[in-house]
Coordinates of N, CA and C in Angstrom, one line a residue:
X1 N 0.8 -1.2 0.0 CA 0.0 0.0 0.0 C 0.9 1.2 0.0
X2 N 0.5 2.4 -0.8 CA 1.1 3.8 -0.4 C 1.2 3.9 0.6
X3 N 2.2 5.5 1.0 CA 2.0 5.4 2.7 C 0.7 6.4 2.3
X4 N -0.1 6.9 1.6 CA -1.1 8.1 1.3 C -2.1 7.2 2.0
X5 N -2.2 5.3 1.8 CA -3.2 4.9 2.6 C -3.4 4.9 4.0
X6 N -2.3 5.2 4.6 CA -2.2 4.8 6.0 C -3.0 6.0 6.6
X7 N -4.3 5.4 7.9 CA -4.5 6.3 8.2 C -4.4 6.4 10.0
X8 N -3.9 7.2 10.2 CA -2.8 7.2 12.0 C -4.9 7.1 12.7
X9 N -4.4 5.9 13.9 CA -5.7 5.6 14.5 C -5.3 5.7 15.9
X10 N -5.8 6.5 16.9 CA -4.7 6.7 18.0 C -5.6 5.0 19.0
X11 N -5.1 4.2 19.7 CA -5.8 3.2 20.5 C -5.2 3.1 22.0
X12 N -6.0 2.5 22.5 CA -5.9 2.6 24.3 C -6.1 1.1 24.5
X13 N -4.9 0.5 25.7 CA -4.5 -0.3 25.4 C -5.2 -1.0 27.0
X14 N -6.2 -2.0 27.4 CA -6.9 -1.9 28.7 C -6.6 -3.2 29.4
X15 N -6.4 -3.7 30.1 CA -6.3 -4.7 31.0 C -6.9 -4.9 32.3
X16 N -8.0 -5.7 32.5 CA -8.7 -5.6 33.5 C -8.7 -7.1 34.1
X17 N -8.5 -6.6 35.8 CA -8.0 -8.0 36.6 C -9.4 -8.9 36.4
X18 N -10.3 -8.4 36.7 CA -11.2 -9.2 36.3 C -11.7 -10.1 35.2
X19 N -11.0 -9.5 34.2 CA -11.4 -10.6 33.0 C -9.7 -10.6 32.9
X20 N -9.2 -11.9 33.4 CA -7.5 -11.9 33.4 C -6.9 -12.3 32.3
X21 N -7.6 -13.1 31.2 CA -7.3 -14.2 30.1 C -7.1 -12.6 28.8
X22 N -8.1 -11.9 28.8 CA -8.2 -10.7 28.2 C -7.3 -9.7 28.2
X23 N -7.2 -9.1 27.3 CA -6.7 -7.6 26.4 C -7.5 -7.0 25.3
X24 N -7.8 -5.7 26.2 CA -8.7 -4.7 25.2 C -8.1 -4.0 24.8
X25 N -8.2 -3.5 23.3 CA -7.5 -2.4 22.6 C -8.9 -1.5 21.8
X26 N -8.9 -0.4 22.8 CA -10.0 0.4 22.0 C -9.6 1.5 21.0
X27 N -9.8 1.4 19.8 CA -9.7 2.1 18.7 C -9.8 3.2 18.4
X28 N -10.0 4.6 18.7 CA -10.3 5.8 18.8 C -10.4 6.1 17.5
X29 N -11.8 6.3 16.6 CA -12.1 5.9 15.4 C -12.9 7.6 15.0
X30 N -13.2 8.3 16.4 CA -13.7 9.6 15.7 C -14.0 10.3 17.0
X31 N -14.4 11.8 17.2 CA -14.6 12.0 18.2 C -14.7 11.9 19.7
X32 N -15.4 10.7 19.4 CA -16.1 10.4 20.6 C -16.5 8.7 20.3
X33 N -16.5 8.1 19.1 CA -16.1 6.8 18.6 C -14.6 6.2 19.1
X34 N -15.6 4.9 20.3 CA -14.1 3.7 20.0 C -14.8 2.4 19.4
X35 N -13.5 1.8 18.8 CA -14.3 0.2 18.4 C -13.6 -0.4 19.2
X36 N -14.0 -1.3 20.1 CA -13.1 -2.2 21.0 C -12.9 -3.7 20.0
X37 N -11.7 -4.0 20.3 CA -11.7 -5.3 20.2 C -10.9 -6.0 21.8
X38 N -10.9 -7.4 21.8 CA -10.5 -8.2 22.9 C -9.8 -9.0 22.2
X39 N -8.7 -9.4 22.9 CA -7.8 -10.0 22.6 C -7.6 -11.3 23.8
X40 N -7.0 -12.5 23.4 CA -6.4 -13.2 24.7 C -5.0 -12.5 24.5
X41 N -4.9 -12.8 26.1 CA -3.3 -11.7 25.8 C -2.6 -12.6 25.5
X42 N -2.5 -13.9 26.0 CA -1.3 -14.6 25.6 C -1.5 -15.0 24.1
X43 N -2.2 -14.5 23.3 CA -2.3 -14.4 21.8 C -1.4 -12.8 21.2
X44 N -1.4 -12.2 21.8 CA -1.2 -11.0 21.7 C 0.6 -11.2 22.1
X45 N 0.5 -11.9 23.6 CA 2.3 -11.8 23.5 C 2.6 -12.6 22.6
X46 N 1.9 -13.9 22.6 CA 2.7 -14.4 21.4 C 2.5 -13.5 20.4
X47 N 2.3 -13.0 19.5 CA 2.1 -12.1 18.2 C 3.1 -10.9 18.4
X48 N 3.7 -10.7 19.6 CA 5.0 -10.1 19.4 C 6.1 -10.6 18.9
X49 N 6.1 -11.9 19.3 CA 7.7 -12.5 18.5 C 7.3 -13.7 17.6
X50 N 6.0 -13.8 17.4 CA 6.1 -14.8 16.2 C 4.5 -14.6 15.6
X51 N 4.1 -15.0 14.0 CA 2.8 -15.1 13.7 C 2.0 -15.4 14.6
X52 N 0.5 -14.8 15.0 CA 0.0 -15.3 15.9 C -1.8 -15.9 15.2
X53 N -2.6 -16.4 15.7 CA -3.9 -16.3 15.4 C -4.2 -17.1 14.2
X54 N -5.4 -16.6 13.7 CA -6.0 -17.4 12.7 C -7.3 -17.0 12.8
X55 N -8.2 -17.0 11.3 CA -9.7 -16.3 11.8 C -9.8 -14.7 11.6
X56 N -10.1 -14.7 12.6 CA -10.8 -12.8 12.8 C -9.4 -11.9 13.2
X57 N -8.7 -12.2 13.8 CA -7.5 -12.0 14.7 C -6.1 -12.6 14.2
X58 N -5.1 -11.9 13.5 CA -3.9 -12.6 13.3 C -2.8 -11.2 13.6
X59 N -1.7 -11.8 14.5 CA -0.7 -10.6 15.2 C 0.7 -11.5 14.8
X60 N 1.8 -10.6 14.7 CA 2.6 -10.8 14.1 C 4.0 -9.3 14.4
X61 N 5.1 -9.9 14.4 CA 6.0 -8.9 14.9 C 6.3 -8.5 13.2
X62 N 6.9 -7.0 12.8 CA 7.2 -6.8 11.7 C 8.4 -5.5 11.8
X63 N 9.0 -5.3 10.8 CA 9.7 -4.2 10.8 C 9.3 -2.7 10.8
X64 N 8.0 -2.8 10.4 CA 7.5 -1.6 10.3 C 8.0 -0.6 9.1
X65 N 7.4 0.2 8.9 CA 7.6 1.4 7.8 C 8.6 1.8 7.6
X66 N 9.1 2.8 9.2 CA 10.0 3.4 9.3 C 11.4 2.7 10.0
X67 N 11.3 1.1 9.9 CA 12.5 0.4 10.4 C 12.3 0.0 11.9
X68 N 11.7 0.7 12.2 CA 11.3 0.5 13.9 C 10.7 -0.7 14.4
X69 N 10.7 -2.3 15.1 CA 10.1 -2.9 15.6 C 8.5 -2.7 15.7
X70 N 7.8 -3.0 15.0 CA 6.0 -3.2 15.1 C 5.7 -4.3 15.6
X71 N 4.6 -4.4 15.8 CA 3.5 -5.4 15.5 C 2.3 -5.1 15.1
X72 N 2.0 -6.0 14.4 CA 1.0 -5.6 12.9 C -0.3 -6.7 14.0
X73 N -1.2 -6.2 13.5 CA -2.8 -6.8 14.1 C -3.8 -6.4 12.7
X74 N -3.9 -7.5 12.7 CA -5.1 -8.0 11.5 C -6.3 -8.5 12.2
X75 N -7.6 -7.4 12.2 CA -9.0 -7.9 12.5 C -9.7 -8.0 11.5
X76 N -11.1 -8.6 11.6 CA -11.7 -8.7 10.5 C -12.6 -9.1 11.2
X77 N -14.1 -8.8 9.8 CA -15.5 -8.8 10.8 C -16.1 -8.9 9.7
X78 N -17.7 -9.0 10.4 CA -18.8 -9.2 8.7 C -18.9 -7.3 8.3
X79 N -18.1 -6.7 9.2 CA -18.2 -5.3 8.6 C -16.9 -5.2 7.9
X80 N -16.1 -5.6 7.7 CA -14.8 -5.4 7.0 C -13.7 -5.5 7.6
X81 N -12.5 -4.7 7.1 CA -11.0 -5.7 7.6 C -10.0 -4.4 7.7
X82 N -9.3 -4.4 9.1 CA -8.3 -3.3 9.0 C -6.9 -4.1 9.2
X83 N -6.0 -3.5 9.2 CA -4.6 -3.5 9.4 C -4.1 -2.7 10.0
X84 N -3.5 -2.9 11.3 CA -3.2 -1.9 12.7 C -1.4 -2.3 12.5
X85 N -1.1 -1.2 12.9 CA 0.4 -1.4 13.2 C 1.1 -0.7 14.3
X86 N 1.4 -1.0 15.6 CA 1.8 -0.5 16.4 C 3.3 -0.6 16.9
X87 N 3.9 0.6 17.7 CA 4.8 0.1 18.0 C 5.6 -1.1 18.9
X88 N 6.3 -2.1 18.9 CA 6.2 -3.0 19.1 C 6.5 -3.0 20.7
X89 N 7.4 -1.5 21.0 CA 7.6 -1.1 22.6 C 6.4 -0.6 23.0
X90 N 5.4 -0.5 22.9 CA 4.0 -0.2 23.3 C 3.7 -0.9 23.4
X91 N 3.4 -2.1 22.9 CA 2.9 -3.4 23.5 C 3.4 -3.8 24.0
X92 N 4.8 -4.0 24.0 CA 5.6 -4.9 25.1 C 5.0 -4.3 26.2
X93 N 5.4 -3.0 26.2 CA 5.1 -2.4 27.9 C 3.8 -2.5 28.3
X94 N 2.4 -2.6 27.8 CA 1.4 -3.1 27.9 C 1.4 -4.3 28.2
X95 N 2.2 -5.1 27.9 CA 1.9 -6.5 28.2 C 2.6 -6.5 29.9
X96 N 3.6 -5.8 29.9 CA 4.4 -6.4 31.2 C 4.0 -5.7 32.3
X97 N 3.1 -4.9 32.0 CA 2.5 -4.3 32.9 C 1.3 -5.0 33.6
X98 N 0.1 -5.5 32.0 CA -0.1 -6.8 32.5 C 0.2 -8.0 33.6
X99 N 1.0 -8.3 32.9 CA 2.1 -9.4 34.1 C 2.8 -9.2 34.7
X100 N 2.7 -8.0 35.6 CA 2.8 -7.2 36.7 C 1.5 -7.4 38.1
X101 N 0.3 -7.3 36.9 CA -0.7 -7.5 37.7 C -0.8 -8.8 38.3
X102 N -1.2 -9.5 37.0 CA -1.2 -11.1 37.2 C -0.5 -11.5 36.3
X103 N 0.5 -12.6 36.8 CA 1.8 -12.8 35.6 C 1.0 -14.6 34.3
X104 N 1.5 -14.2 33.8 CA 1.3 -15.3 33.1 C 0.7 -16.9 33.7
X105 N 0.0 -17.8 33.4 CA -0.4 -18.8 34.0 C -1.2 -19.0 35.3
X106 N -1.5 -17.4 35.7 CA -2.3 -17.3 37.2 C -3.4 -16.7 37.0
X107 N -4.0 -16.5 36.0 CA -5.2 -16.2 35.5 C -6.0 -16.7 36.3
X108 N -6.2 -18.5 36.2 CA -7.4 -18.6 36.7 C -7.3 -18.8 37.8
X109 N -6.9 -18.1 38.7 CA -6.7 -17.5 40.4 C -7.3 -16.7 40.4
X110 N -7.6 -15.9 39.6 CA -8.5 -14.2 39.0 C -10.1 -15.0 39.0
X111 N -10.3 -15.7 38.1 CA -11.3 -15.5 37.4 C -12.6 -15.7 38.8
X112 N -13.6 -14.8 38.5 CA -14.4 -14.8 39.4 C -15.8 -15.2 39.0
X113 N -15.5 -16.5 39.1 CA -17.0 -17.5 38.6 C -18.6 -17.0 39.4
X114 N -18.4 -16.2 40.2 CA -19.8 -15.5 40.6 C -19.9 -14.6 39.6
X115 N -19.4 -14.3 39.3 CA -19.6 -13.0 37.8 C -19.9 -13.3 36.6
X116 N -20.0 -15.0 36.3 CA -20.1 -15.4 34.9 C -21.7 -15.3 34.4
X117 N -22.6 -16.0 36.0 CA -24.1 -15.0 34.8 C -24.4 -14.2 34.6
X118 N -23.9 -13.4 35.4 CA -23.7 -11.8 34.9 C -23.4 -11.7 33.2
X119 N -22.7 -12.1 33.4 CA -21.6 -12.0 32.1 C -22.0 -12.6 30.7
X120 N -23.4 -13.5 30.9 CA -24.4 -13.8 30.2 C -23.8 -15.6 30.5
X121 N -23.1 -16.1 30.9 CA -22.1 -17.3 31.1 C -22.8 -18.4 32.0
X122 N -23.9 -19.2 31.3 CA -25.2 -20.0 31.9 C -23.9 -20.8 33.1
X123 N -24.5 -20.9 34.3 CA -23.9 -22.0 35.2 C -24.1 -23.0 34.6
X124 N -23.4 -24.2 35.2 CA -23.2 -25.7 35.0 C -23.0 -26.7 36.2
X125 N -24.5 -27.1 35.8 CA -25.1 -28.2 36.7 C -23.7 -29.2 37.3
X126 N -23.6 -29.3 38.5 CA -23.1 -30.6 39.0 C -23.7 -31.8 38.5
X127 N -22.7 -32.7 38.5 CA -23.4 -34.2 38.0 C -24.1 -34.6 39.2

C-alpha cells in the first residue's frame, strides 16, 4: 500500500484484573467513537515474537515502515477488515505491565466465577 493509505488511528490499550485471560485495545475511530476489540493476551504476546492467530485476529511482529520494531494486528469482521500497526515497545510495555498485575499462567486465580451469569455465562449443573 502507499503510505497516502495509512490512516494514524490513536488506541488505548486496557487490562482488567477481572477478565484476566483478556486484552482490550480500544480504537479511537472519531470523536467520541471507540471500536473495541478483545484479545487473549497470551495471543497478543505471542504475536509479538512470532505469527499469531487465525480467523478474525492474526498478530505478528514486523519491521515496520519506518524500520522500527511493530507489531501488525489484523481484525476482521462481517463489517470489513483493518490493518493496525503498532509500535512493538508499546505493547511490550502493555503487556508487562499486565504481568505485573497477574503474571502469566495465574489467571485462573483471577477468574471470578460469581460474575459469569452476569456475564451472560449460563452456570453448569453438577453431575
Amino acid at each position: 500500500m502507499p503510505d497516502s493509505s495509512f490512516i494514524p488511528v490513536p488506541a488505548t490499550g486496557i487490562y482488567r484484573t477481572e477478565d484476566p485471560y483478556a486484552a482490550q485495545m480500544a480504537f479511537h475511530t472519531g470523536a467520541d467513537e471507540t471500536v473495541d476489540w478483545f484479545f487473549s493476551r497470551e495471543l497478543l504476546t505471542a504475536g509479538t515474537r512470532t505469527p499469531a492467530g487465525s480467523g478474525d485476529v492474526r498478530i505478528w511482529p514486523a519491521g515496520g515502515r519506518a524500520r522500527t520494531p511493530t507489531v501488525c494486528i489484523a481484525l476482521g469482521s462481517e463489517e470489513g477488515e483493518a490493518l493496525m500497526e503498532a509500535p512493538a515497545g508499546a505493547i511490550q510495555a502493555f503487556l508487562r505491565a499486565s504481568h505485573r498485575l497477574i503474571p502469566p499462567g495465574e489467571e485462573h486465580k483471577h477468574v471470578n466465577f460469581d460474575a459469569l451469569p452476569v456475564l451472560g455465562v449460563p452456570p453448569v449443573d453438577s453431575p
